[in-house]
Short mmCIF file of C-alpha atoms (C1' of nucleotides) in Angstrom, two decimals:
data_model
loop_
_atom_site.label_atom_id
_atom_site.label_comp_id
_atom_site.label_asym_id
_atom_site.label_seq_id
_atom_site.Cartn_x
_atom_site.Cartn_y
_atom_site.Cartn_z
CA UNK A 561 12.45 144.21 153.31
CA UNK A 562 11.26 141.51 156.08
CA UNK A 563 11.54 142.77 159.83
CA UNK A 564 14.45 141.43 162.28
CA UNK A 565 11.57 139.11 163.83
CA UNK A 566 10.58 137.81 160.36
CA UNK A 567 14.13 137.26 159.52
CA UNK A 568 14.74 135.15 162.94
CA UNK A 569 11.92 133.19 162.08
CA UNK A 570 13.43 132.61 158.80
CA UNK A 571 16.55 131.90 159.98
CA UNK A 572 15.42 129.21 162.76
CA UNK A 573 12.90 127.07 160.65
CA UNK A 574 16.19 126.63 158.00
CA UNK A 575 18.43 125.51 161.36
CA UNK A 576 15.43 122.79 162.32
CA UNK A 577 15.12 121.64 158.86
CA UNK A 578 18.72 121.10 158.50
CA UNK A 579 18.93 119.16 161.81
CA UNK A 580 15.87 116.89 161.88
CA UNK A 581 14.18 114.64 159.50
CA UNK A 582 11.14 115.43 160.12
CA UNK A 583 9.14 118.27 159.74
CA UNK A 584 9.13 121.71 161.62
CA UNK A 585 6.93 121.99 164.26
CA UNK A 586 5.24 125.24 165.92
CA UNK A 587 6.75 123.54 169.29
CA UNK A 588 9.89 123.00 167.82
CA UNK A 589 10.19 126.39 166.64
CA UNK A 590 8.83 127.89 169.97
CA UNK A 591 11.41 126.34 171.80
CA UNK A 592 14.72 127.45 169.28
CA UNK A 593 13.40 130.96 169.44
CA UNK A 594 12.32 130.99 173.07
CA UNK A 595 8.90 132.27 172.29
CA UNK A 596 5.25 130.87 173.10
CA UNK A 597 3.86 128.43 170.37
CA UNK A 598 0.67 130.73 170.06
CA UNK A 599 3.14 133.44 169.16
CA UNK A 600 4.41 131.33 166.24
CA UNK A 601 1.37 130.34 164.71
CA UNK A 602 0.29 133.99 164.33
CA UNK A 603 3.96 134.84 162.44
CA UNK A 604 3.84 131.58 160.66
CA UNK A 605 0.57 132.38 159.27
CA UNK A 606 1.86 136.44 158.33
CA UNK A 607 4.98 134.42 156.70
CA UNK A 608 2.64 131.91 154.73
CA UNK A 609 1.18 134.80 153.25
CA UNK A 610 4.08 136.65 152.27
CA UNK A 611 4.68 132.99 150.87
CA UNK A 612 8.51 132.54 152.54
CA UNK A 613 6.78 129.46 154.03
CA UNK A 614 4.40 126.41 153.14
CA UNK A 615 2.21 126.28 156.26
CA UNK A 616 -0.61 123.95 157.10
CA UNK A 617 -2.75 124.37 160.32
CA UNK A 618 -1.63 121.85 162.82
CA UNK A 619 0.80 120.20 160.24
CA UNK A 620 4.21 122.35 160.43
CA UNK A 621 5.89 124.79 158.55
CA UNK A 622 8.75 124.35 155.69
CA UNK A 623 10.42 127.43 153.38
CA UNK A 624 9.36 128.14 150.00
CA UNK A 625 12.24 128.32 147.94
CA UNK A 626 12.33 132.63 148.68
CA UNK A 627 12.20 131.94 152.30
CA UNK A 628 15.14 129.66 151.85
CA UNK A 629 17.05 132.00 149.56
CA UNK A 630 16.24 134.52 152.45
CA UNK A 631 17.30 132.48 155.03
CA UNK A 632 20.34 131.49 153.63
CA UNK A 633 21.32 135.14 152.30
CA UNK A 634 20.88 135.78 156.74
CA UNK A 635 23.46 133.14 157.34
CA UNK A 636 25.31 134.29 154.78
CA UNK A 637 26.07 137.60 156.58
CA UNK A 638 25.77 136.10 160.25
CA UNK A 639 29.23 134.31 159.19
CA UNK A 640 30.91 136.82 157.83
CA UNK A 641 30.00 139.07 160.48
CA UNK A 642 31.83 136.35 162.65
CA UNK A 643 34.55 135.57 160.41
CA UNK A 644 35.43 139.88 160.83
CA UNK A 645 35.06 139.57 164.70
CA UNK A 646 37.39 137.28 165.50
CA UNK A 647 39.52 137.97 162.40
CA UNK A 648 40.09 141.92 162.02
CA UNK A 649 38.36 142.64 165.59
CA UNK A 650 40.31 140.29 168.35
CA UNK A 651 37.21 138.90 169.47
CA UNK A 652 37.11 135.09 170.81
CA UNK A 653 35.38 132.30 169.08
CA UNK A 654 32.45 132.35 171.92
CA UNK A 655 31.86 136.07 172.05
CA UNK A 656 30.93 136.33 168.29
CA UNK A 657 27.41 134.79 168.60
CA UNK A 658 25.57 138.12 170.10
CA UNK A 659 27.01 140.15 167.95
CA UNK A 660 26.24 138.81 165.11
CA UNK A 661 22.84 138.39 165.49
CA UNK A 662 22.48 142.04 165.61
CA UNK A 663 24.99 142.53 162.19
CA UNK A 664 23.12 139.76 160.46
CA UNK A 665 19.70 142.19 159.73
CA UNK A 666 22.03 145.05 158.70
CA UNK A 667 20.24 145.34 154.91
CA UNK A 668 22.70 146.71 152.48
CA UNK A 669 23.84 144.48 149.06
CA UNK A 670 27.20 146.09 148.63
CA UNK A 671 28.02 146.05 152.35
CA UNK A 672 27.45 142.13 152.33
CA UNK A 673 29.83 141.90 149.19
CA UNK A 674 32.62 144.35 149.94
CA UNK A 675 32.97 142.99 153.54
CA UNK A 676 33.38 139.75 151.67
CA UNK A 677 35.23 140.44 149.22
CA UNK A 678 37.61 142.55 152.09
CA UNK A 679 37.72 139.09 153.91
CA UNK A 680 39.03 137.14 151.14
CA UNK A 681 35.75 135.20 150.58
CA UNK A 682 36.26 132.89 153.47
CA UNK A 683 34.55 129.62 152.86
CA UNK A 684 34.00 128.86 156.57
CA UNK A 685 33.38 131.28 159.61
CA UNK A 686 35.44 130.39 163.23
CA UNK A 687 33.49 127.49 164.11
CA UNK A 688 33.69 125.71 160.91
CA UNK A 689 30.61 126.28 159.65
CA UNK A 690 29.97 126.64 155.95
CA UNK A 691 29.07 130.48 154.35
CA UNK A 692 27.05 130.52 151.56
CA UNK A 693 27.91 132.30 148.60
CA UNK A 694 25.91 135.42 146.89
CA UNK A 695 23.83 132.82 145.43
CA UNK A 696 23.32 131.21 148.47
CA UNK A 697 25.01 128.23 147.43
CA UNK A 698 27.06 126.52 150.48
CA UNK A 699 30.81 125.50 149.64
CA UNK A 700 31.43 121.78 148.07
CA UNK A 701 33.74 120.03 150.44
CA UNK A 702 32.20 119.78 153.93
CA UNK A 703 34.56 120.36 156.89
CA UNK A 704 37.34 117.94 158.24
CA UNK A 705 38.79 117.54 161.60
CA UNK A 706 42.63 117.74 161.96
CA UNK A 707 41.53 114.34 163.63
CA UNK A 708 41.12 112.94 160.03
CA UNK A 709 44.37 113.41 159.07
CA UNK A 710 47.61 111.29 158.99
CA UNK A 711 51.32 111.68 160.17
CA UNK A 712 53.36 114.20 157.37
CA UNK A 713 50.12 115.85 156.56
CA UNK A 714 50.22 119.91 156.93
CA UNK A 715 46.83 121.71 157.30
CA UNK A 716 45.52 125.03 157.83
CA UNK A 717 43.07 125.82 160.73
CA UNK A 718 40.14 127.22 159.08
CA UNK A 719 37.44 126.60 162.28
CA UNK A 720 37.11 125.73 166.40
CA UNK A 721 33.85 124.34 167.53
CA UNK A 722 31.72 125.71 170.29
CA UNK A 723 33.89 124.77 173.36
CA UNK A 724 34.96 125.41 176.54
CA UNK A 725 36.87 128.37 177.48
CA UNK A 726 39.75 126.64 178.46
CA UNK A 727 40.23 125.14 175.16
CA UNK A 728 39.91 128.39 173.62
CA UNK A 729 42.37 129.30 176.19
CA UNK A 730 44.59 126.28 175.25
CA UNK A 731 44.49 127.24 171.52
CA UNK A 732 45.08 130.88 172.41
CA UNK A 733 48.01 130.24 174.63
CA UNK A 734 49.53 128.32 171.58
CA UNK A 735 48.70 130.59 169.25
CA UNK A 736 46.46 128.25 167.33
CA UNK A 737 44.01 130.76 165.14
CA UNK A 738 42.35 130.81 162.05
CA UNK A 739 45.05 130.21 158.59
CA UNK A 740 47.73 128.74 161.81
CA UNK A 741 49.61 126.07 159.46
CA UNK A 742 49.71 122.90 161.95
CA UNK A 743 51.86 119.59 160.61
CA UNK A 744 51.34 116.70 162.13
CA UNK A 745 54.57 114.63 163.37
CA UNK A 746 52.79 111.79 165.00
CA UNK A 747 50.08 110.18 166.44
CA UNK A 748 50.33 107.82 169.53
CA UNK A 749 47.94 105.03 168.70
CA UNK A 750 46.85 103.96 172.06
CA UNK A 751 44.86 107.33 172.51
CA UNK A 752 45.10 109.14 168.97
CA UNK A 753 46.71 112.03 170.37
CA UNK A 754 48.49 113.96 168.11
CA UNK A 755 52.61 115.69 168.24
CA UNK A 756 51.83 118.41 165.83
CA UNK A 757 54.71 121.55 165.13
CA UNK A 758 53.11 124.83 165.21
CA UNK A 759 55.71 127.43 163.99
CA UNK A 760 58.96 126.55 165.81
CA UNK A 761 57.69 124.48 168.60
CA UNK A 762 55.69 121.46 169.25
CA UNK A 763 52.62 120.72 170.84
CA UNK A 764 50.95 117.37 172.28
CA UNK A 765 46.66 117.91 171.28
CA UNK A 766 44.21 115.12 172.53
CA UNK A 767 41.87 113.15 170.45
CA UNK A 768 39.55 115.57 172.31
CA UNK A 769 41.16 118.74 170.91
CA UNK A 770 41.69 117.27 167.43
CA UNK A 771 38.07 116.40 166.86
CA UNK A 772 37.21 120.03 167.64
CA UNK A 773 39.94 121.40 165.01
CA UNK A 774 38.93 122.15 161.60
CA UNK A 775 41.12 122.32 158.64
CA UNK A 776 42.27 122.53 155.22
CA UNK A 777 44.59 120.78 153.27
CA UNK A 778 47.52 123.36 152.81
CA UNK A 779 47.99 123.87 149.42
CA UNK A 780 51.65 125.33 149.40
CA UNK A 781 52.79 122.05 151.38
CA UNK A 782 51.53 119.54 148.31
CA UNK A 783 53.52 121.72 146.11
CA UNK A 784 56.42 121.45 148.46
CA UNK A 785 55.74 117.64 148.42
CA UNK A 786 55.80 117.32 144.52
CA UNK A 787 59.17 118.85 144.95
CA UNK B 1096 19.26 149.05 176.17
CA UNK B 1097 17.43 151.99 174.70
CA UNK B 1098 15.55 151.33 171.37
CA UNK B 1099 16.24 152.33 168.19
CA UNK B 1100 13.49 154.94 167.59
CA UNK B 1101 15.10 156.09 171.16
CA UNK B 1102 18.42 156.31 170.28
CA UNK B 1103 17.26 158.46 166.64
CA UNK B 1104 15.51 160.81 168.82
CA UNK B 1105 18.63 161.42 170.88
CA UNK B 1106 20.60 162.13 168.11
CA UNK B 1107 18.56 164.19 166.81
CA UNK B 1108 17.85 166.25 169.85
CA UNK B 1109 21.98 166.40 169.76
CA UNK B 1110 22.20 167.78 166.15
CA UNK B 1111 19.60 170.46 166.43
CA UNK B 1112 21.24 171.56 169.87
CA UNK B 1113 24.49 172.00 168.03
CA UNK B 1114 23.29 173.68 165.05
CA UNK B 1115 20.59 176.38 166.50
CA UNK B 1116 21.22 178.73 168.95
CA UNK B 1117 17.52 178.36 170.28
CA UNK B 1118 15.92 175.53 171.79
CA UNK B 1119 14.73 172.28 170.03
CA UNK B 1120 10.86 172.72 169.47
CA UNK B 1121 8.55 169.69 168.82
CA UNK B 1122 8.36 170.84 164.95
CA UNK B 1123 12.03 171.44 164.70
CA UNK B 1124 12.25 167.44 165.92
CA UNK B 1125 9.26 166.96 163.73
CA UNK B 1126 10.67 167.76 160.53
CA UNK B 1127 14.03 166.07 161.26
CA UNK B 1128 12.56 162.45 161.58
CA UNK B 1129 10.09 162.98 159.14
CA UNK B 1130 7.27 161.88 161.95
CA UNK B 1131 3.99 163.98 162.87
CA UNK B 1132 4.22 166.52 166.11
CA UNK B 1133 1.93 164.59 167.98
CA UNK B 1134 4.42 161.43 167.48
CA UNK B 1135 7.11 163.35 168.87
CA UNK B 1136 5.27 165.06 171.69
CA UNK B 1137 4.78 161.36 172.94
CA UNK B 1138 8.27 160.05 172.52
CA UNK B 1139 9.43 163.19 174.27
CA UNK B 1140 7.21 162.08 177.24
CA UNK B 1141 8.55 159.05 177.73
CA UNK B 1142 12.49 159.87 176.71
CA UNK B 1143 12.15 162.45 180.02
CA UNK B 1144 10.51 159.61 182.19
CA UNK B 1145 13.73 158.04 181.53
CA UNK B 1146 15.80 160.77 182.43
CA UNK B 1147 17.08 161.67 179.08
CA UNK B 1148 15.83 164.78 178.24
CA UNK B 1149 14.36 167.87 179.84
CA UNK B 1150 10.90 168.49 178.57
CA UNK B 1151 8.68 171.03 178.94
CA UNK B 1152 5.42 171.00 177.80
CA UNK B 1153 4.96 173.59 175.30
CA UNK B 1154 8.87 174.88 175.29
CA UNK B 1155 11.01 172.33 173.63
CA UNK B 1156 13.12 170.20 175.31
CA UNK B 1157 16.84 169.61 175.49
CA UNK B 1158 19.27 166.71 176.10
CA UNK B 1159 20.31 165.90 180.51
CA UNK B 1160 23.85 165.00 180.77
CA UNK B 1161 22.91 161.43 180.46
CA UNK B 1162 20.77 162.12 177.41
CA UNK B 1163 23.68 163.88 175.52
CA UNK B 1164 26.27 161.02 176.73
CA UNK B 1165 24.07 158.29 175.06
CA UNK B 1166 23.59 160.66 171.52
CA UNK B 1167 27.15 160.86 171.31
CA UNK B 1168 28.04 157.23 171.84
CA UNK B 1169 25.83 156.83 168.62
CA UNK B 1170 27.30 159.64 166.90
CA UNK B 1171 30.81 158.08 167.54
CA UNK B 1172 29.43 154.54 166.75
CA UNK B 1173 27.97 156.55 163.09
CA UNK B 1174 31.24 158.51 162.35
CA UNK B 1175 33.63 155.11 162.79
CA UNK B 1176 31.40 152.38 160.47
CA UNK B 1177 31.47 155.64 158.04
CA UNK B 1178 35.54 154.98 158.15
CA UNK B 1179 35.50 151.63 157.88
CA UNK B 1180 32.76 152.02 154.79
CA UNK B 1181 35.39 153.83 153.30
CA UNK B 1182 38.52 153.06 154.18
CA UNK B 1183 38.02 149.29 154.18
CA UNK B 1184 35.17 148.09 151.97
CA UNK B 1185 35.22 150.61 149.12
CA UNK B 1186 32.28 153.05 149.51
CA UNK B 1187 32.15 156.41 148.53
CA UNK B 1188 31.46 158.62 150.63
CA UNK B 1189 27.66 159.41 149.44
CA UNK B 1190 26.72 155.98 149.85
CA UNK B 1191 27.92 155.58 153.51
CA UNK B 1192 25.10 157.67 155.63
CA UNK B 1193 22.14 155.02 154.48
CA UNK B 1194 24.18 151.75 155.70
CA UNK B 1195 25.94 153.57 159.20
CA UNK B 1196 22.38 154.75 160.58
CA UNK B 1197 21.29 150.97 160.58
CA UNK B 1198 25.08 150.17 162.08
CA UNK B 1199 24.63 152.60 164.58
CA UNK B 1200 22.36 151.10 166.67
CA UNK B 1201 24.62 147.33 167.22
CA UNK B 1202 25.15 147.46 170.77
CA UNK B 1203 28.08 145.43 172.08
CA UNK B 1204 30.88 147.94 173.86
CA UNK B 1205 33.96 145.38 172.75
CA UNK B 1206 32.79 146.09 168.95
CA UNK B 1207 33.09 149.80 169.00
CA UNK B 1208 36.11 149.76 171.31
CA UNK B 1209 37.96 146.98 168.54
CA UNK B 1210 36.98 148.46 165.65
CA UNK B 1211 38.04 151.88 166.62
CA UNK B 1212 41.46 150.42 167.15
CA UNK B 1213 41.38 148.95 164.01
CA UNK B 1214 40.83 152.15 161.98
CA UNK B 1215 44.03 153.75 164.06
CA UNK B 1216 41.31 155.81 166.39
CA UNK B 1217 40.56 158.04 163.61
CA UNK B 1218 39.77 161.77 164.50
CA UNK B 1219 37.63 162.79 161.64
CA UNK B 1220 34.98 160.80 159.17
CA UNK B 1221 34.94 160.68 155.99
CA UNK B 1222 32.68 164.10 155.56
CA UNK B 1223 35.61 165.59 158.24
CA UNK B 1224 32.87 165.45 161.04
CA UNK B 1225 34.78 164.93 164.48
CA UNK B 1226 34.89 161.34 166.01
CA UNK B 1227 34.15 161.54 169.67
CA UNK B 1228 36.03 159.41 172.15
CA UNK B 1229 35.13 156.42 173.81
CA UNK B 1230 34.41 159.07 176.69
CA UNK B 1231 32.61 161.10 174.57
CA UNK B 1232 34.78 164.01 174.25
CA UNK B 1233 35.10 165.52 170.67
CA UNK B 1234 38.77 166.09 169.17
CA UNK B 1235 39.85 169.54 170.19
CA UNK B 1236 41.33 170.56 166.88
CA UNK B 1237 38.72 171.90 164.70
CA UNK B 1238 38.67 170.73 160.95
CA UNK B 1239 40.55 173.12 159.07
CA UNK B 1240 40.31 173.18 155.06
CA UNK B 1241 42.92 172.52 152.42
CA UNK B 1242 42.12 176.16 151.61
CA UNK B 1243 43.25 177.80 154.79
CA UNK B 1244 46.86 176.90 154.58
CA UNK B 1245 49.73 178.50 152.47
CA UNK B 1246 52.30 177.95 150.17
CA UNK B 1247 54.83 174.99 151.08
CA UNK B 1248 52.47 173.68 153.72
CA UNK B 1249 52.19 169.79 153.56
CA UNK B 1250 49.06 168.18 154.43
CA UNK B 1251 46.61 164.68 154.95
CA UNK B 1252 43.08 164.77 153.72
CA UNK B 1253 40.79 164.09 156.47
CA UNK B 1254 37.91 164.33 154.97
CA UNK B 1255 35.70 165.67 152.16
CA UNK B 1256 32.18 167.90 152.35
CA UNK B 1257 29.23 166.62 150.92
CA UNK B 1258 29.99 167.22 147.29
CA UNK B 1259 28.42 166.58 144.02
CA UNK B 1260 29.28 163.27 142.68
CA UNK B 1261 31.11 165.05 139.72
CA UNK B 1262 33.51 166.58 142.47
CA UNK B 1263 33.40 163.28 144.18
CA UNK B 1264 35.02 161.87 140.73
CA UNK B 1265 37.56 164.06 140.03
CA UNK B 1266 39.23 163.19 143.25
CA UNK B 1267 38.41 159.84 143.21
CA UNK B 1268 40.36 160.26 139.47
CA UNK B 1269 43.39 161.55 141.10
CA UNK B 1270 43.30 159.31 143.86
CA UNK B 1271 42.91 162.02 146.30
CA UNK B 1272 41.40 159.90 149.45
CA UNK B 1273 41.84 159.76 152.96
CA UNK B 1274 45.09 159.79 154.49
CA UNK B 1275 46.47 161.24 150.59
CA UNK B 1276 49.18 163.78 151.02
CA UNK B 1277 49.06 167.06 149.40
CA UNK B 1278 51.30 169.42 149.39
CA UNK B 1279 51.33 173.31 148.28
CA UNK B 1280 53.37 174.33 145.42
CA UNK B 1281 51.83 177.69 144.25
CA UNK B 1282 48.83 180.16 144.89
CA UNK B 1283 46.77 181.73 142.46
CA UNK B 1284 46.25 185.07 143.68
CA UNK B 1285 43.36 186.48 141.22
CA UNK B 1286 41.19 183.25 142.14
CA UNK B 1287 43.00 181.52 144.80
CA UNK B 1288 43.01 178.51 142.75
CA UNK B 1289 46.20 175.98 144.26
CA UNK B 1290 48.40 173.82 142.32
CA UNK B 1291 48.83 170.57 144.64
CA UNK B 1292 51.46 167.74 144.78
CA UNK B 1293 50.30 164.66 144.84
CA UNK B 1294 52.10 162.12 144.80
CA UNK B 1295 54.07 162.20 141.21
CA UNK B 1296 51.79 164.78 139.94
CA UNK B 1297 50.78 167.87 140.57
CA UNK B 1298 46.70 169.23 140.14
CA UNK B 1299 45.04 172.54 140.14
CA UNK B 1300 42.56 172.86 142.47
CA UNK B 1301 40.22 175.93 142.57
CA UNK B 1302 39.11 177.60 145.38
CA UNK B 1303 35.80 175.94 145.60
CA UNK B 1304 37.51 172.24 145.76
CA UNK B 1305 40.01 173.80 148.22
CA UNK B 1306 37.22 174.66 150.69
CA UNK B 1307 35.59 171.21 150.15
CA UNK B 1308 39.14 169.08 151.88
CA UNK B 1309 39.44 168.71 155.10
CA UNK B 1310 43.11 168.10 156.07
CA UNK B 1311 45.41 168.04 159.13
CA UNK B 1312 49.35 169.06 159.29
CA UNK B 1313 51.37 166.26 158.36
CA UNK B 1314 53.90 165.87 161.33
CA UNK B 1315 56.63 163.86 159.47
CA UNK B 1316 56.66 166.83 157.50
CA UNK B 1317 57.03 169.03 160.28
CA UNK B 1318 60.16 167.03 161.46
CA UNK B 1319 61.49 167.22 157.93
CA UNK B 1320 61.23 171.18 158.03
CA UNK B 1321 63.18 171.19 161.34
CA UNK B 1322 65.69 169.04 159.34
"C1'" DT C 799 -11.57 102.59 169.11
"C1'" DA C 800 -12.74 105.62 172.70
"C1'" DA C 801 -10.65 108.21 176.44
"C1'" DA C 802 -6.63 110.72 177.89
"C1'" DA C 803 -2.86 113.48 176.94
"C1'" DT C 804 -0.51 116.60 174.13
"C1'" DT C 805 -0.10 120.01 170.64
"C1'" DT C 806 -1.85 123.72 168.13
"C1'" DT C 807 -4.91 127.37 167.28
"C1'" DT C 808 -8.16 131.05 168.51
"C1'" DA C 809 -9.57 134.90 171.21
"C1'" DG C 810 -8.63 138.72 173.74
"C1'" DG C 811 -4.89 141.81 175.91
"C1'" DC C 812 -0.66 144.70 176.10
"C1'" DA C 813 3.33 147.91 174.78
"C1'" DA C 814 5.89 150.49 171.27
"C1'" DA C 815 5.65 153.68 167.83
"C1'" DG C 816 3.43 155.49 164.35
"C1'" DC C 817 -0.97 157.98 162.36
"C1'" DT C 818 -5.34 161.53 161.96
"C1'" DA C 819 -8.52 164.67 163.87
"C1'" DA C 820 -9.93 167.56 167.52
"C1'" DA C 821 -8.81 170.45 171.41
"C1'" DT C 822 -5.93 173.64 173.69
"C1'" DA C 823 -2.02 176.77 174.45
"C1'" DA C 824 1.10 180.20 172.67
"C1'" DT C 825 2.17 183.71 169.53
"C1'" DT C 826 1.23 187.18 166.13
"C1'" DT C 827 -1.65 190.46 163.99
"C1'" DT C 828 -4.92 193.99 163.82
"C1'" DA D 351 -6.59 193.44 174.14
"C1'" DA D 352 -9.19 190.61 171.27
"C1'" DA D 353 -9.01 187.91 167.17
"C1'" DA D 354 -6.54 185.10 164.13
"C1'" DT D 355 -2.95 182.08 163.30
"C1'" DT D 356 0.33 178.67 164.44
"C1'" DA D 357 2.24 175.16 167.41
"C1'" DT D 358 1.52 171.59 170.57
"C1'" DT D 359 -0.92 168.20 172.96
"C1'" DT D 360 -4.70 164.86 173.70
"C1'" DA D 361 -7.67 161.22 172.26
"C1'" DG D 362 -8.51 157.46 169.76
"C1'" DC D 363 -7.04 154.14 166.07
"C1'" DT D 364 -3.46 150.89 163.55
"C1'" DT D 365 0.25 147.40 163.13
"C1'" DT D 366 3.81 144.35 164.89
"C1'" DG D 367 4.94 140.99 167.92
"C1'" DC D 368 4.52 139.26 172.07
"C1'" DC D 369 1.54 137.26 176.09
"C1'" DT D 370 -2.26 134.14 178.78
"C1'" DA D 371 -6.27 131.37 178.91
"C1'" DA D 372 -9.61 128.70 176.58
"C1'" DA D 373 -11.02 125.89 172.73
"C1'" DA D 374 -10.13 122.62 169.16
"C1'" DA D 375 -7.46 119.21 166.71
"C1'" DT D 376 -4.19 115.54 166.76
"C1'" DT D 377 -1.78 111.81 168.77
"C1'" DT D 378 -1.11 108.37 172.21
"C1'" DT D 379 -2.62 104.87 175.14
"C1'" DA D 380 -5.30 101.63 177.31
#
DNA sequence: TAAAATTTTTAGGCAAAGCTAAATAATTTT
DNA sequence: AAAATTATTTAGCTTTGCCTAAAAATTTTA
């Protein structure tokens, strides 16, 4: 339907409108897609007409409500495209990236469905980030950092941000992954660091390394609590 | 590394090779991608620049070693989304060609090498069209058909021709897939029509479904004969 | 508020990959 | 073996998406 460039273009405008206040630039948008702001003008005026954006010369660019749809249906598969890497496919949270810009522009309705629908319509991909629905709506409840949380809690690891490899490295030594149920036995209060049991053993994680955590209240464990 | 248009050329080149015992003429390539002769004569120019094909003005051209290694790292890349279309997210296998010629192209070396262990290194796709190797090397066994074999023989379906969707149906109906066993319970001599076991229940198949499975021995089956 | 600085757009090019029409080479027919 | 036919290549044009350099508009600053 739109061409991988199109699609990019698509894809970054939504990013800078999410992050900024103001409006999106043709410098702004240069910059994110490492391309020269004459470049941009020329596709922002091919996407104006194809009316996925609201352009005015000089004045910035923001997405009609189809580019937005669009742009969000692009996310939507860049997600689950990571969510399959480092789920089914052993890759690491800061490999996924490349890839998935390539899967993301694969156009096929029932692939986009099945895979999630195989995945077990995850709400978040590995960094924590939110994937739309089908209807491009994002999930309710934003994401929470395991530092949030309180002694006796038990959560579910459903995200990692971007970090160093050594963290990853950390987590991976541990076995810390995506669905790893983490409790949390107790927090030192003079640095917030946390004693949490993973499986049979237990770990010591930094303020550092809980702020970077992202989880989900375990549902089993309120049952379990009830009881 | 080499561009999609590139790549379809290659594999093209590759097909026609295999499946004519004369050389592959400009038309022969036109007709296959749907593109004009004079299109072709120019990509053919510049795929020998690069070393990828032998061409000859006037005679045709064929694949270099390099040229042939590159087509069949697509064709393997083609043949395994094809099993995880099927085998994972649902698709039958009529709907799979569209969606794996757009997969094809993803280049990233860890993805092909991951997801090929995640299928079990299958031999065969879906159609029963050998998977080569990550070196390129095609499975030496060649696909033999369900109706090759003999009375008491116990075999996996590998893989299915293109079929009409009705055929496509009826096995789908008796949940004859990949990796089903069947095994042989009686020959009809006047039409060599088979009654199968699968499963609980046993089917007739005529000869013309017979031809249309692709199987492989079972070997837990052989160890039970030896038994 | 006018000059300076910055940002954005316009104009003119380039490469990839397709097209049509015309020219040329190869093959077949007479 | 020449003519006719068919196949292939060349030449020149189109679109997409990028580039640089120059011009124009906007914003900042003095």
């Amino acid at each position: 339907m739109y061409s991988q460039s199109e699609e990019n273009y698509l894809k970054a405008i939504y990013h800078l409108e999410e992050s900024s206040e103001k409006g999106v630039s043709t410098s702004k948008l240069s910059e994110e897609l490492q391309t020269k702001a004459a470049s941009v003008t020329e596709m922002l005026k091919r996407l104006a007409e194809k009316k996925l954006v609201n352009y005015q010369k000089y004045y910035g660019v923001s997405l009609t409500p189809e580019g937005k749809s669009w742009a969000l249906a692009i996310i939507r598969k860049h997600r689950l495209w990571e969510y399959f890497l480092v789920e089914c496919l052993n890759f690491n949270w800061d490999e996924v990236h490349e890839v998935a810009e390539q899967l993301e522009h694969i156009q096929s309705k029932k692939l986009v469905e099945e895979l999630d629908c195989f995945l077990g319509r995850p709400s978040f991909d590995p960094h924590g980030d939110p994937i739309p629905n089908a209807a491009g709506v994002l999930p309710e409840f934003k994401k929470r950092r395991l530092s949030e949380f309180k002694v006796g809690d038990t959560l579910i690891c459903k995200g990692f941000s971007d970090a160093s490899s050594s963290f990853l490295q950390f987590l991976d030594q541990h076995k810390i992954g995506l669905d790893t149920l983490v409790s949390i036995k107790s927090i030192q209060e003079f640095d917030e660091s946390m004693l949490v049991k993973v499986r049979k053993s237990e770990i010591m994680l930094s303020k550092t390394a809980t702020q970077n955590i992202f989880v989900e209240k375990n549902k089993e464990s309120k049952i379990k609590e009830k009881v």
